[in-house]
Structures are given as C-alpha cells and as structure tokens.
CSV table of C-alpha atoms in Angstrom, one decimal:
chain,number,residue,atom,x,y,z
A,1,MET,CA,65.2,102.0,180.9
A,2,PHE,CA,68.5,101.9,182.7
A,3,GLY,CA,71.3,100.0,181.1
A,4,TYR,CA,68.7,98.0,179.2
A,5,VAL,CA,68.8,99.3,175.7
A,6,LYS,CA,72.2,98.3,174.2
A,7,PRO,CA,73.5,97.0,171.0
A,8,VAL,CA,75.5,93.8,170.5
A,9,PRO,CA,78.8,95.5,169.6
A,10,GLU,CA,80.2,92.3,168.0
A,11,GLU,CA,77.6,92.7,165.3
A,12,LEU,CA,78.2,96.4,164.5
A,13,LEU,CA,80.5,97.6,161.9
A,14,VAL,CA,83.7,99.1,163.3
A,15,LYS,CA,82.7,102.6,162.1
A,16,GLU,CA,79.2,102.1,163.6
A,17,HIS,CA,80.7,101.1,166.9
A,18,ALA,CA,83.0,104.1,166.8
A,19,PHE,CA,80.1,106.4,166.1
A,20,TYR,CA,78.1,104.8,169.0
A,21,ARG,CA,80.9,105.4,171.4
A,22,ALA,CA,81.5,108.9,170.1
A,23,LEU,CA,77.8,109.7,170.7
A,24,TYR,CA,78.0,108.4,174.2
A,25,CYS,CA,81.0,110.6,174.9
A,26,GLY,CA,79.2,113.5,173.2
A,27,ILE,CA,76.1,113.1,175.5
A,28,CYS,CA,78.4,112.8,178.5
A,29,ARG,CA,80.2,116.0,177.7
A,30,ALA,CA,76.9,117.8,177.0
A,31,MET,CA,75.6,116.6,180.4
A,32,GLN,CA,78.8,117.8,182.1
A,33,LYS,CA,78.3,121.2,180.5
A,34,HIS,CA,74.6,121.7,180.8
A,35,THR,CA,73.5,119.8,183.9
A,36,GLY,CA,76.6,119.7,186.1
A,37,ARG,CA,79.7,117.6,186.2
A,38,LEU,CA,78.7,115.1,188.7
A,39,SER,CA,75.3,114.4,187.0
A,40,SER,CA,77.1,112.8,184.0
A,41,LEU,CA,78.0,109.9,186.3
A,42,ALA,CA,74.3,108.8,186.1
A,43,LEU,CA,74.4,108.5,182.3
A,44,THR,CA,73.7,105.1,180.8
A,45,TYR,CA,73.9,103.7,177.3
A,46,ASP,CA,70.2,104.0,176.8
A,47,SER,CA,70.7,107.6,176.2
A,48,VAL,CA,72.5,106.8,172.9
A,49,PHE,CA,69.5,105.0,171.6
A,50,TYR,CA,67.4,108.0,172.5
A,51,ALA,CA,69.9,110.3,170.8
A,52,LEU,CA,70.0,108.1,167.7
A,53,VAL,CA,66.2,108.1,167.3
A,54,ARG,CA,66.1,111.8,167.7
A,55,LEU,CA,69.1,112.4,165.4
A,56,MET,CA,67.3,110.5,162.7
A,57,LEU,CA,64.2,112.6,163.1
A,58,THR,CA,65.8,116.0,163.4
A,59,GLY,CA,68.5,115.3,160.8
A,60,ASP,CA,71.3,117.1,162.8
A,61,SER,CA,74.7,116.5,161.2
A,62,CYS,CA,77.4,115.3,163.6
A,63,THR,CA,81.1,116.0,163.5
A,64,ALA,CA,83.5,114.1,165.6
A,65,ARG,CA,86.6,115.5,167.4
A,66,ARG,CA,89.1,114.0,169.7
A,67,PHE,CA,88.9,115.0,173.3
A,68,HIS,CA,90.7,114.3,176.5
A,69,CYS,CA,88.4,113.6,179.5
A,70,ALA,CA,88.8,113.0,183.2
A,71,VAL,CA,87.4,109.4,183.0
A,72,HIS,CA,89.9,108.4,180.3
A,73,PRO,CA,93.0,110.5,181.0
A,74,CYS,CA,95.5,108.5,179.1
A,75,ARG,CA,93.9,108.3,175.7
A,76,CYS,CA,92.1,110.8,173.5
A,77,ARG,CA,88.5,109.8,172.7
A,78,GLN,CA,86.5,110.4,169.6
A,79,CYS,CA,83.6,112.5,170.7
A,80,VAL,CA,80.7,114.0,168.7
A,81,GLU,CA,80.5,117.7,169.0
A,82,GLU,CA,77.6,119.3,170.7
A,83,THR,CA,74.4,119.5,168.7
A,84,PRO,CA,70.9,120.6,169.8
A,85,THR,CA,69.8,117.0,169.8
A,86,LEU,CA,72.7,115.9,172.1
A,87,VAL,CA,72.0,118.8,174.5
A,88,PHE,CA,68.3,117.8,174.7
A,89,THR,CA,69.2,114.2,175.3
A,90,ALA,CA,71.5,115.2,178.1
A,91,ARG,CA,68.8,117.4,179.7
A,92,ALA,CA,66.1,114.7,179.3
A,93,PHE,CA,68.3,112.1,180.9
A,94,ALA,CA,69.1,114.3,183.8
A,95,VAL,CA,65.4,114.4,184.5
A,96,LEU,CA,65.0,110.7,184.0
A,97,ALA,CA,67.9,109.9,186.3
A,98,TYR,CA,66.4,112.0,189.0
A,99,GLY,CA,63.1,110.2,188.7
A,100,ARG,CA,64.9,106.9,188.9
A,101,VAL,CA,66.8,107.8,192.0
A,102,ARG,CA,63.7,109.1,193.7
A,103,ASP,CA,62.0,105.8,192.9
A,104,GLU,CA,65.0,103.9,194.4
A,105,GLN,CA,64.8,106.0,197.5
A,106,ALA,CA,61.2,105.0,198.0
A,107,ASP,CA,61.9,101.3,197.5
A,108,ARG,CA,65.3,100.6,199.1
A,109,ARG,CA,66.0,100.1,202.8
A,110,GLY,CA,69.3,99.9,204.6
A,111,LEU,CA,72.7,101.5,204.1
A,112,ILE,CA,72.2,102.0,200.4
A,113,ARG,CA,70.1,105.0,201.3
A,114,ILE,CA,73.2,107.0,202.2
A,115,PRO,CA,74.7,107.1,198.7
A,116,LEU,CA,71.2,107.4,197.3
A,117,PHE,CA,70.7,110.5,199.4
A,118,PHE,CA,73.7,112.2,197.9
A,119,ALA,CA,72.9,111.1,194.4
A,120,ALA,CA,69.4,112.5,194.8
A,121,ARG,CA,70.9,115.9,195.9
A,122,VAL,CA,73.1,116.0,192.9
A,123,LEU,CA,70.5,114.9,190.4
A,124,ARG,CA,67.8,117.2,191.8
A,125,ARG,CA,70.0,120.1,190.9
A,126,ALA,CA,70.8,118.6,187.6
A,127,ALA,CA,67.1,118.1,186.8
A,128,ARG,CA,66.4,121.7,187.8
A,129,ARG,CA,69.2,122.9,185.5
A,130,ALA,CA,67.8,120.7,182.7
A,131,ASN,CA,64.8,123.0,182.8
A,132,LEU,CA,62.2,120.7,181.3
A,133,PRO,CA,59.3,121.4,183.7
A,134,GLN,CA,56.6,119.8,181.5
A,135,LEU,CA,58.5,116.5,181.1
A,136,ALA,CA,59.3,116.5,184.8
A,137,GLU,CA,55.7,117.0,185.7
A,138,ARG,CA,54.5,114.2,183.3
A,139,MET,CA,57.1,111.9,184.8
A,140,GLN,CA,55.9,112.6,188.3
A,141,GLU,CA,52.4,111.9,187.3
A,142,GLU,CA,53.2,108.6,185.8
A,143,LEU,CA,55.4,107.6,188.7
A,144,ALA,CA,52.6,108.4,191.0
A,145,ALA,CA,50.2,106.3,188.9
A,146,LEU,CA,52.7,103.5,189.1
A,147,ALA,CA,53.1,103.8,192.8
A,148,ALA,CA,49.3,103.6,193.2
A,149,LEU,CA,49.1,100.4,191.1
A,150,GLU,CA,51.9,98.9,193.1
A,151,LYS,CA,50.1,99.7,196.3
A,152,ALA,CA,46.9,98.1,194.9
A,153,CYS,CA,49.0,95.0,194.0
A,154,CYS,CA,47.8,95.3,190.4
A,155,SER,CA,48.0,92.0,188.5
A,156,SER,CA,47.7,93.4,185.0
A,157,ILE,CA,51.2,93.8,183.6
A,158,ASP,CA,49.8,95.8,180.8
A,159,LEU,CA,48.3,98.4,183.1
A,160,VAL,CA,51.7,98.7,184.9
A,161,ALA,CA,53.7,98.8,181.7
A,162,ASP,CA,51.4,101.4,180.2
A,163,CYS,CA,52.6,103.9,182.8
A,164,SER,CA,56.3,103.7,181.8
A,165,GLY,CA,55.2,103.5,178.2
A,166,ARG,CA,53.4,106.8,178.3
A,167,MET,CA,56.3,108.3,180.3
A,168,LEU,CA,59.0,107.3,177.8
A,169,GLY,CA,56.6,108.2,174.9
A,170,GLU,CA,56.5,111.8,176.2
A,171,PHE,CA,60.2,111.9,176.6
A,172,PHE,CA,60.9,110.7,173.1
A,173,ALA,CA,58.3,113.0,171.5
A,174,ALA,CA,59.2,116.1,173.4
A,175,GLU,CA,59.9,119.2,171.3
A,176,LEU,CA,59.3,117.3,168.0
A,177,GLU,CA,56.5,118.1,165.6
A,178,GLY,CA,54.4,116.5,163.0
A,179,GLU,CA,54.9,112.9,161.9
A,180,GLY,CA,58.3,112.7,163.6
A,181,ARG,CA,56.5,113.3,166.9
A,182,GLU,CA,54.2,110.4,166.4
A,183,ILE,CA,56.9,108.1,165.4
A,184,ALA,CA,59.1,109.1,168.4
A,185,TYR,CA,56.1,108.7,170.7
A,186,ASP,CA,55.3,105.2,169.4
A,187,ILE,CA,59.0,104.2,169.8
A,188,GLY,CA,59.1,105.5,173.3
A,189,PHE,CA,55.8,104.0,174.2
A,190,HIS,CA,56.6,100.5,173.1
A,191,LEU,CA,60.1,100.7,174.4
A,192,GLY,CA,58.8,101.8,177.8
A,193,ARG,CA,56.3,99.0,177.9
A,194,PHE,CA,58.8,96.4,176.9
A,195,VAL,CA,61.4,97.6,179.4
A,196,ALA,CA,58.9,97.7,182.3
A,197,ALA,CA,57.6,94.2,181.6
A,198,ALA,CA,61.0,92.6,180.8
A,199,ASP,CA,62.5,94.2,183.9
A,200,ALA,CA,59.7,92.8,186.0
A,201,ALA,CA,60.2,89.3,184.6
A,202,GLU,CA,63.9,89.5,185.2
A,203,ASP,CA,63.6,90.7,188.8
A,204,TYR,CA,60.9,88.2,189.6
A,205,GLU,CA,63.1,86.0,191.8
A,206,LYS,CA,64.7,88.9,193.6
A,207,ASP,CA,61.4,90.7,194.2
A,208,LYS,CA,59.9,87.5,195.5
A,209,LYS,CA,62.8,87.0,198.0
A,210,ASN,CA,62.8,90.7,199.1
A,211,GLY,CA,59.0,91.0,199.2
A,212,ASN,CA,58.9,93.8,196.7
A,213,TYR,CA,56.1,94.4,194.3
A,214,ASN,CA,56.2,92.6,191.0
A,215,PRO,CA,53.2,92.1,188.8
A,216,TYR,CA,54.2,88.5,187.9
A,217,LEU,CA,53.8,87.7,191.6
A,218,TYR,CA,50.0,88.3,191.3
A,219,ILE,CA,49.4,86.2,188.2
A,220,GLY,CA,47.8,82.8,188.6
A,221,ASN,CA,49.3,81.2,191.7
A,222,GLY,CA,52.2,83.5,191.6
A,223,ALA,CA,54.7,80.8,190.8
A,224,PHE,CA,55.7,82.1,187.3
A,225,GLU,CA,56.3,78.6,185.9
A,226,GLU,CA,56.9,77.3,182.5
A,227,GLY,CA,53.5,78.1,181.0
A,228,GLU,CA,53.5,81.6,182.3
A,229,ARG,CA,57.1,82.2,181.3
A,230,HIS,CA,56.2,81.1,177.8
A,231,ALA,CA,53.2,83.5,177.8
A,232,ALA,CA,55.4,86.3,179.1
A,233,TYR,CA,58.0,85.6,176.4
A,234,ALA,CA,55.4,85.7,173.7
A,235,ALA,CA,53.9,88.9,175.0
A,236,LEU,CA,57.2,90.6,175.3
A,237,GLY,CA,58.0,89.5,171.8
A,238,GLY,CA,54.8,91.0,170.6
A,239,GLU,CA,55.8,94.2,172.1
A,240,LEU,CA,59.1,94.1,170.2
A,241,LEU,CA,57.1,93.5,167.0
A,242,SER,CA,55.1,96.7,167.7
A,243,LEU,CA,58.4,98.5,168.4
A,244,GLU,CA,59.8,97.2,165.2
A,245,GLU,CA,56.8,98.6,163.3
A,246,ALA,CA,57.5,102.1,164.8
A,247,ILE,CA,61.2,101.9,164.2
A,248,LEU,CA,60.7,101.0,160.5
A,249,ARG,CA,58.8,104.2,160.1
A,250,LEU,CA,61.9,106.2,160.8
A,251,PRO,CA,63.6,107.8,157.8
A,252,HIS,CA,66.3,105.1,157.5
A,253,ASP,CA,67.7,106.4,154.2
A,254,ARG,CA,68.7,109.7,155.7
A,255,TYR,CA,71.0,108.2,158.4
A,256,PRO,CA,71.9,104.7,157.3
A,257,GLY,CA,74.6,104.3,159.9
A,258,ALA,CA,72.4,105.3,162.8
A,259,GLY,CA,69.6,103.1,161.4
A,260,ASN,CA,71.8,100.1,161.5
A,261,ILE,CA,72.7,100.7,165.1
A,262,ILE,CA,69.0,101.1,166.0
A,263,LYS,CA,68.2,97.8,164.2
A,264,ASN,CA,71.1,96.1,166.0
A,265,ILE,CA,69.7,97.3,169.4
A,266,LEU,CA,66.2,96.1,168.4
A,267,TYR,CA,66.9,92.8,166.8
A,268,LEU,CA,69.8,91.6,168.9
A,269,GLY,CA,70.2,93.7,172.0
A,270,LEU,CA,66.6,93.8,173.1
A,271,ARG,CA,65.9,90.2,171.9
A,272,ASP,CA,68.8,89.0,174.0
A,273,ARG,CA,67.3,90.6,177.1
A,274,ILE,CA,64.3,88.3,177.0
A,275,ALA,CA,66.2,85.2,175.9
A,276,PHE,CA,66.1,83.9,179.5
A,277,LEU,CA,62.4,83.4,179.1
A,278,GLU,CA,62.6,81.6,175.8
A,279,PRO,CA,61.1,78.1,175.9
A,280,GLN,CA,64.0,75.6,176.1
A,281,GLU,CA,63.3,73.5,173.0
A,282,ARG,CA,63.5,76.5,170.7
A,283,ARG,CA,66.6,78.1,172.1
A,284,GLU,CA,69.5,78.0,169.7
A,285,GLU,CA,73.1,78.7,170.6
A,286,PRO,CA,74.8,81.2,168.3
A,287,VAL,CA,77.7,79.7,166.6
A,288,LEU,CA,80.8,81.7,167.4
B,1,MET,CA,32.5,104.9,172.3
B,2,ARG,CA,31.1,106.7,175.3
B,3,ASP,CA,29.3,105.1,178.1
B,4,PRO,CA,25.7,104.5,176.9
B,5,TYR,CA,24.3,105.6,180.2
B,6,THR,CA,26.0,109.0,179.8
B,7,VAL,CA,24.9,109.3,176.2
B,8,LEU,CA,21.2,108.9,177.2
B,9,GLY,CA,21.7,110.9,180.4
B,10,VAL,CA,20.3,108.3,182.7
B,11,ALA,CA,21.6,106.7,185.9
B,12,PRO,CA,23.3,103.3,185.6
B,13,ASP,CA,20.5,101.7,187.7
B,14,ALA,CA,17.7,103.2,185.5
B,15,THR,CA,14.8,101.0,184.6
B,16,GLU,CA,13.8,100.0,181.1
B,17,GLU,CA,11.0,102.6,181.2
B,18,GLU,CA,13.3,105.4,182.1
B,19,ILE,CA,15.7,104.4,179.3
B,20,LYS,CA,12.9,104.3,176.8
B,21,ALA,CA,11.6,107.7,177.9
B,22,ALA,CA,15.1,109.3,177.7
B,23,TYR,CA,15.6,107.8,174.3
B,24,ARG,CA,12.3,109.2,173.0
B,25,ARG,CA,13.1,112.6,174.4
B,26,LEU,CA,16.5,112.7,172.8
B,27,ALA,CA,15.3,111.3,169.5
B,28,ARG,CA,12.7,114.0,169.2
B,29,ARG,CA,15.3,116.7,170.0
B,30,TYR,CA,17.9,115.5,167.5
B,31,HIS,CA,15.5,114.5,164.7
B,32,PRO,CA,17.1,115.5,161.3
B,33,ASP,CA,13.8,117.2,160.2
B,34,HIS,CA,14.4,120.0,162.7
B,35,PHE,CA,17.6,121.0,161.1
B,36,ALA,CA,16.6,121.0,157.4
B,37,SER,CA,17.6,124.6,157.0
B,38,ASP,CA,21.2,124.2,158.4
B,39,PRO,CA,23.2,121.4,156.8
B,40,GLN,CA,26.1,121.8,159.3
B,41,ALA,CA,23.8,121.3,162.2
B,42,ALA,CA,22.0,118.5,160.4
B,43,ARG,CA,25.2,116.6,160.1
B,44,GLU,CA,26.0,117.0,163.8
B,45,ALA,CA,22.5,116.0,164.7
B,46,GLU,CA,22.8,112.9,162.6
B,47,ALA,CA,26.0,111.9,164.3
B,48,LYS,CA,24.5,112.5,167.7
B,49,MET,CA,21.4,110.4,166.7
B,50,LYS,CA,23.6,107.5,165.6
B,51,GLU,CA,25.3,107.6,169.0
B,52,ILE,CA,22.0,107.7,170.8
B,53,ASN,CA,20.7,104.8,168.7
B,54,GLU,CA,23.7,102.7,169.5
B,55,ALA,CA,23.5,103.5,173.2
B,56,TYR,CA,19.8,102.6,173.3
B,57,ASP,CA,20.6,99.3,171.4
B,58,ILE,CA,23.2,98.3,173.9
B,59,LEU,CA,21.1,99.1,177.0
B,60,THR,CA,17.9,97.5,175.8
B,61,ARG,CA,19.7,94.4,174.5
B,62,LYS,CA,21.7,94.0,177.7
B,63,GLY,CA,18.6,93.3,179.9
B,64,GLY,CA,17.1,90.8,177.4
B,65,SER,CA,20.1,88.8,176.6
B,66,ALA,CA,21.8,88.3,180.0
B,67,GLY,CA,20.4,84.8,180.3
B,68,ASN,CA,21.2,83.9,176.7
B,69,GLY,CA,24.9,84.2,176.4
B,70,GLN,CA,25.3,82.6,173.0
B,71,ALA,CA,23.3,85.1,171.1
B,72,THR,CA,25.2,88.0,172.6
B,73,PHE,CA,28.6,86.4,171.8
B,74,ALA,CA,27.5,86.2,168.2
B,75,GLU,CA,26.7,89.9,168.2
B,76,ILE,CA,30.0,90.7,169.8
B,77,ARG,CA,31.8,88.7,167.2
B,78,GLN,CA,29.9,90.7,164.6
B,79,LYS,CA,31.1,93.9,166.3
B,80,ILE,CA,34.7,92.7,166.3
B,81,ASN,CA,34.5,91.7,162.6
B,82,ASN,CA,33.2,95.2,161.9
B,83,GLY,CA,36.0,96.8,163.8
B,84,LEU,CA,33.9,98.2,166.7
B,85,PHE,CA,36.3,97.1,169.3
B,86,ALA,CA,35.5,99.6,172.0
B,87,ASP,CA,31.9,98.7,171.7
B,88,ALA,CA,32.6,95.0,171.9
B,89,GLU,CA,34.7,95.5,175.0
B,90,LEU,CA,32.0,97.5,176.7
B,91,GLN,CA,29.6,94.7,176.1
B,92,LEU,CA,32.0,92.1,177.3
B,93,ASP,CA,32.7,94.0,180.5
B,94,ARG,CA,29.0,94.4,181.2
B,95,MET,CA,28.5,90.6,181.2
B,96,PRO,CA,28.0,89.1,184.7
B,97,ALA,CA,30.8,86.9,186.0
B,98,ALA,CA,28.6,83.8,185.6
B,99,ALA,CA,28.3,84.3,181.9
B,100,ARG,CA,32.0,84.5,181.4
B,101,THR,CA,32.6,81.3,179.6
B,102,ALA,CA,35.6,80.2,177.5
B,103,GLU,CA,34.2,82.1,174.6
B,104,TRP,CA,34.1,85.3,176.7
B,105,HIS,CA,37.8,85.0,177.5
B,106,TYR,CA,38.6,84.3,173.9
B,107,LEU,CA,36.7,87.3,172.7
B,108,LYS,CA,38.2,89.4,175.4
B,109,SER,CA,41.7,88.4,174.3
B,110,ILE,CA,40.9,89.6,170.8
B,111,VAL,CA,39.8,93.0,172.1
B,112,LEU,CA,42.8,93.3,174.4
B,113,MET,CA,45.2,92.3,171.6
B,114,ARG,CA,43.7,95.0,169.4
B,115,ARG,CA,44.5,97.5,172.1
B,116,GLY,CA,48.1,96.3,172.3
B,117,TRP,CA,47.7,94.7,175.7
B,118,GLN,CA,49.5,91.5,174.8
B,119,ASN,CA,50.2,90.2,178.3
B,120,ASP,CA,46.6,90.3,179.3
B,121,ALA,CA,45.5,89.0,175.9
B,122,MET,CA,47.8,86.0,176.3
B,123,ARG,CA,46.3,85.3,179.7
B,124,GLU,CA,42.8,85.5,178.5
B,125,VAL,CA,43.4,83.1,175.6
B,126,GLU,CA,45.2,80.7,178.0
B,127,THR,CA,42.2,80.8,180.3
B,128,ALA,CA,39.9,80.1,177.3
B,129,CYS,CA,42.0,77.1,176.3
B,130,MET,CA,42.0,75.8,179.9
B,131,MET,CA,38.3,76.1,180.2
B,132,ASP,CA,37.6,74.4,176.8
B,133,PRO,CA,40.7,72.4,175.9
B,134,ASN,CA,39.1,70.8,172.8
B,135,ASN,CA,38.1,73.9,171.0
B,136,PRO,CA,40.3,74.2,167.9
B,137,GLU,CA,39.6,77.9,167.5
B,138,TYR,CA,41.1,78.9,170.8
B,139,ALA,CA,44.0,76.5,170.4
B,140,ARG,CA,44.8,78.0,167.1
B,141,ALA,CA,44.6,81.6,168.5
B,142,ARG,CA,47.0,80.5,171.4
B,143,GLU,CA,49.5,79.0,169.0
B,144,MET,CA,49.3,82.1,166.8
B,145,LEU,CA,50.0,84.4,169.7
B,146,ARG,CA,52.8,82.2,171.0
B,147,ASN,CA,54.5,81.9,167.7
B,148,ARG,CA,54.1,85.4,166.4
B,149,PHE,CA,57.5,86.3,167.6
B,150,ALA,CA,59.3,83.2,166.4
B,151,GLY,CA,61.0,84.6,163.3
B,152,PHE,CA,61.7,88.0,164.8
B,153,GLY,CA,64.8,89.7,163.5
B,154,ASN,CA,65.9,86.7,161.4
B,155,ALA,CA,66.4,88.9,158.4
B,156,TYR,CA,68.8,90.9,160.5
B,157,GLY,CA,70.1,88.4,162.9
B,158,GLN,CA,70.7,85.6,160.4
B,159,SER,CA,74.2,86.8,159.7
B,160,ARG,CA,74.9,86.4,163.4
B,161,SER,CA,74.7,82.6,163.4
B,162,THR,CA,76.3,82.1,160.0
B,163,ARG,CA,78.9,84.8,159.8
B,164,TYR,CA,81.7,82.9,161.6
B,165,ASP,CA,81.0,79.3,161.0
B,166,ARG,CA,81.9,79.2,157.3
B,167,GLY,CA,85.1,81.3,157.2
B,168,GLY,CA,87.1,79.1,159.4
B,169,TYR,CA,87.0,81.5,162.4
B,170,THR,CA,86.1,79.1,165.2
B,171,GLN,CA,86.7,79.6,168.8
B,172,THR,CA,86.5,76.6,170.9
B,173,GLY,CA,86.5,78.4,174.2
B,174,GLY,CA,89.1,76.2,175.9
B,175,CYS,CA,92.9,76.8,175.6
B,176,SER,CA,95.0,75.5,172.8
B,177,SER,CA,98.4,73.8,173.1
B,178,CYS,CA,99.9,77.2,172.1
B,179,ASP,CA,98.3,78.8,175.1
B,180,VAL,CA,99.7,76.2,177.4
B,181,CYS,CA,103.3,76.7,176.2
B,182,THR,CA,103.0,80.4,176.5
B,183,GLY,CA,101.6,80.1,180.0
B,184,LEU,CA,104.5,77.8,181.0
B,185,ILE,CA,107.1,80.1,179.6
B,186,CYS,CA,105.6,83.1,181.4
B,187,ALA,CA,105.5,81.2,184.6
B,188,ASP,CA,109.1,80.2,184.2
B,189,CYS,CA,110.2,83.8,183.6
B,190,CYS,CA,108.3,84.9,186.7
B,191,CYS,CA,110.0,82.2,188.8
B,192,GLU,CA,113.5,83.0,187.4
B,193,SER,CA,113.1,86.6,188.2
B,194,ILE,CA,112.8,85.8,191.9
B,195,GLY,CA,115.6,83.3,191.9
B,196,PHE,CA,113.8,80.0,191.3
B,197,ASP,CA,113.5,77.9,188.2
B,198,LEU,CA,110.3,76.2,187.0
B,199,ILE,CA,111.6,74.5,183.8
B,200,ARG,CA,115.3,73.7,183.6
B,201,CYS,CA,115.7,73.7,179.9
B,202,ILE,CA,114.5,77.2,179.2
C-alpha cells in the first residue's frame, strides 16, 4: 500500500482535514526522531490510515502543536505530538518502506537502480533502528511467498493477494491484544488484499508492455477485456465490502473524528481507486 | 477438515480393502465403550470417531460415485447447506477433470466465495454461466455477485453528489467573462512594464 489509501479531502470537514494533516506531520516527525532523518522521505499518506485505525483501538489522546520543519520552512504547521501509537506507526512504516524498496530493486532494471541503491541503504538502517524483528521476518516470508508465486506465473489473483493481505494484517495487529487485535488484523488483511489486486489491475497495461508479472495476464486469454474487467471490479468491490465490515467493528463512538476520516477513505478514496474498472453504463459523474 | 487419508492413516493410493481394514482397526480402538470410566477421554474418543466416520464416508463414496456426478453434486450441495464448506471443497477438488461440469464450477464458486476468494469465485461462476448459458440459477448467482457492490457507500457518499448542486455553487470548469477581463488587464500591465501597450484605453 503505497500512496493508495487516501481520503477525498474535499469531502472532509475542515477540522478533520486539519487533523489528518497534523497526524501526517506527527508521523513524519516521529520517523525523523526514531528511524533517522532521511527515512522520513519514504513516508506516504497510507501511514495516516494505519495510525487512525490504531489510535481508535488504543484510545491515545492527541494534542496538536505548531512546529517549524525543514520541508515547510516558511510556515508553521500543526503537528500532533508524539504518542506511542505514532511512534509505532513510524517504526512499522520504516520496515514496510524497506521491504518495498527491496522489492523494487529486484524488479527494476536500468538507471533507476542507482537511486534505489542509496534508498535501500538508508532504509535498511531505518528498518534496523525500528527494531521490529518479528514483523520484518513475517514481511520477508510473505514477500518470498509472493516471489515464488510470481515465478510460477500464478493465475489466481486471490492466492497472490492473500500474501499481502496476511502481511498487512500482521502489521496492523502487531502489539495489540484481544478483540482490537482481531479487528486490526481483519482491516489489514482485507486492505492488503484489496490493494494488491487493485494495484495489479491498474498496472496491467504497464506490466504487459514491460513484460513484468501481473496475475491478470494469466487469466483467460490474457487480454483483460470488458467481461474480465467487470468481474475484477465486482471482486474488488466485494473486498471493500469485507473491509467495510471490519471497519464498522471499530469503536466509532470513541473517536468520531477519526472514524469519519476512515469512512471517507473507505467509501470515497478506495472506491475511486477502482472507478476505472467500473462498467461504463453505470458510471456517474459527480456533480461539482 | 483434515485429509481423510491422514485421518485413517492410509496411503492416497490405498485400495478399498485397505481402507476398510484401517477403518475397522480405528473404530475398534476408539469405540466409546472402552472409555466408560473416563468421561473426558470418552468425549475425545467420540470426536475422533466422528472424524474417522466422515473420512471413511468420503473415501468409500468417492470410488463408487465417480461415474455418477449428479448424485455427488446433490451431496455436495447438502454439505454446503449444512455449512460444511471445507468438506465440500475437498470433495470438489477430488473430482476428476472430466466430471467438472457447469455445476461443478458453480458449487466451487460458492465454496470460494465463502472463503473470501472473490476473484476466483467470480471466475468460476463466469465459467459455469459460459458452459450452461440457460441455467437461471447460475445466471442469478452471477448477477448477484456482480451487483453486490452497486450501492456501496451510498449512505456516506450520497452527500457528495448532492451537496453542491442545490446550493447554487456550480463550477462550469471553463472561464467566465470576469476571468477574461482579469487576464487581459494582467497582460496589459505586464506589457506596459516593459514599455509596450496591449490595450490603449487602460
């Protein structure tokens, strides 16, 4: 999940949007402090969703303060002060970012490998400083399973998606207990599955051109035409329904503001990601 | 459910005689009468016995019903109705490729759906519809799967499509006459600052 899980800011209340941005700043600061300055460059907006889910489950209270930072030198930014949840988010995302960059290193060819090499060096250190050996190990296992499926040219999207589902499930559930752990695992699991499948559908053309692995290339005659797009859309939608079920189990009354941002991400942000697969006759233009 | 061959402790290529012998041996060992004195052990034995019976059922039926697909499909449907999805899937997977009719794909899609594998379930139901286009049951299932997502987020997203169209806040996307004037004035100012003039009167 990289840059995939975002809200539609136009539909947030102003205070919710401010909170969302303050959380992002807070995670970025926590990352600078706990995993190294440079590693915070690898941060994406997905981390805010992760932090929101975990905030709702742990019930940490957040206080905002204004800070100066190097990226925005001219204006002070609202920024949520460090809480254990934000620190954990920062550490978990350092590990995830390292996994991602390793994955890219394995796939990409050409000049892009030079910046990737440096990014990998920075993030390897960051992941080590994050000090989450169990999560890192689980991630390696799932990435290895994924690589094996890719090698075998697996045609079952569900089998491929399950790998990233399990991985994100572990990340969401880490260091939580009881019912909260189950809810977080389910959210992570369905989100991981959704992101993997939606990402594959989105990259279909690119992967076809570059000769990279993509599960949709091995379905039917590999053309990914109207009928198959329709089926993929329905299946991804079904995944969102499962995700919705898990999200509705969160204690929404405890953190109504956070709950609304999560709902915005689920109902608008994620739905928009698969709008390109939607059958033409049903697509409605939003009136704006 | 565990693999029936493991439960009975026989090799996957065991003959019917071997399966029967293994079943008899295990049934004797776990017979509830042996555990009359210890209720805890008796419960465990009962559970084990149930598992052995199921495994034996599956293995003995498999040989006899391979040629008669219809009967087995009815049984699998029964299993699905009773919620024994793992069992149903095991039986489906054991069917030879030749017996995989439209109904097989349809039942497989139900089992996959249950597991949450919606992509593969969609594909199976599509295959079922392709193999038997006139079957209303398969067509209905396909429609249901396709339209499950149709109303997603409407309760939340409704406001999105209606929030702006009533209150008079409309944005046409092009530029208004006001924008054109502003643009011209700006351009004129720029020109004048370097010694030219775009519009004489201002």
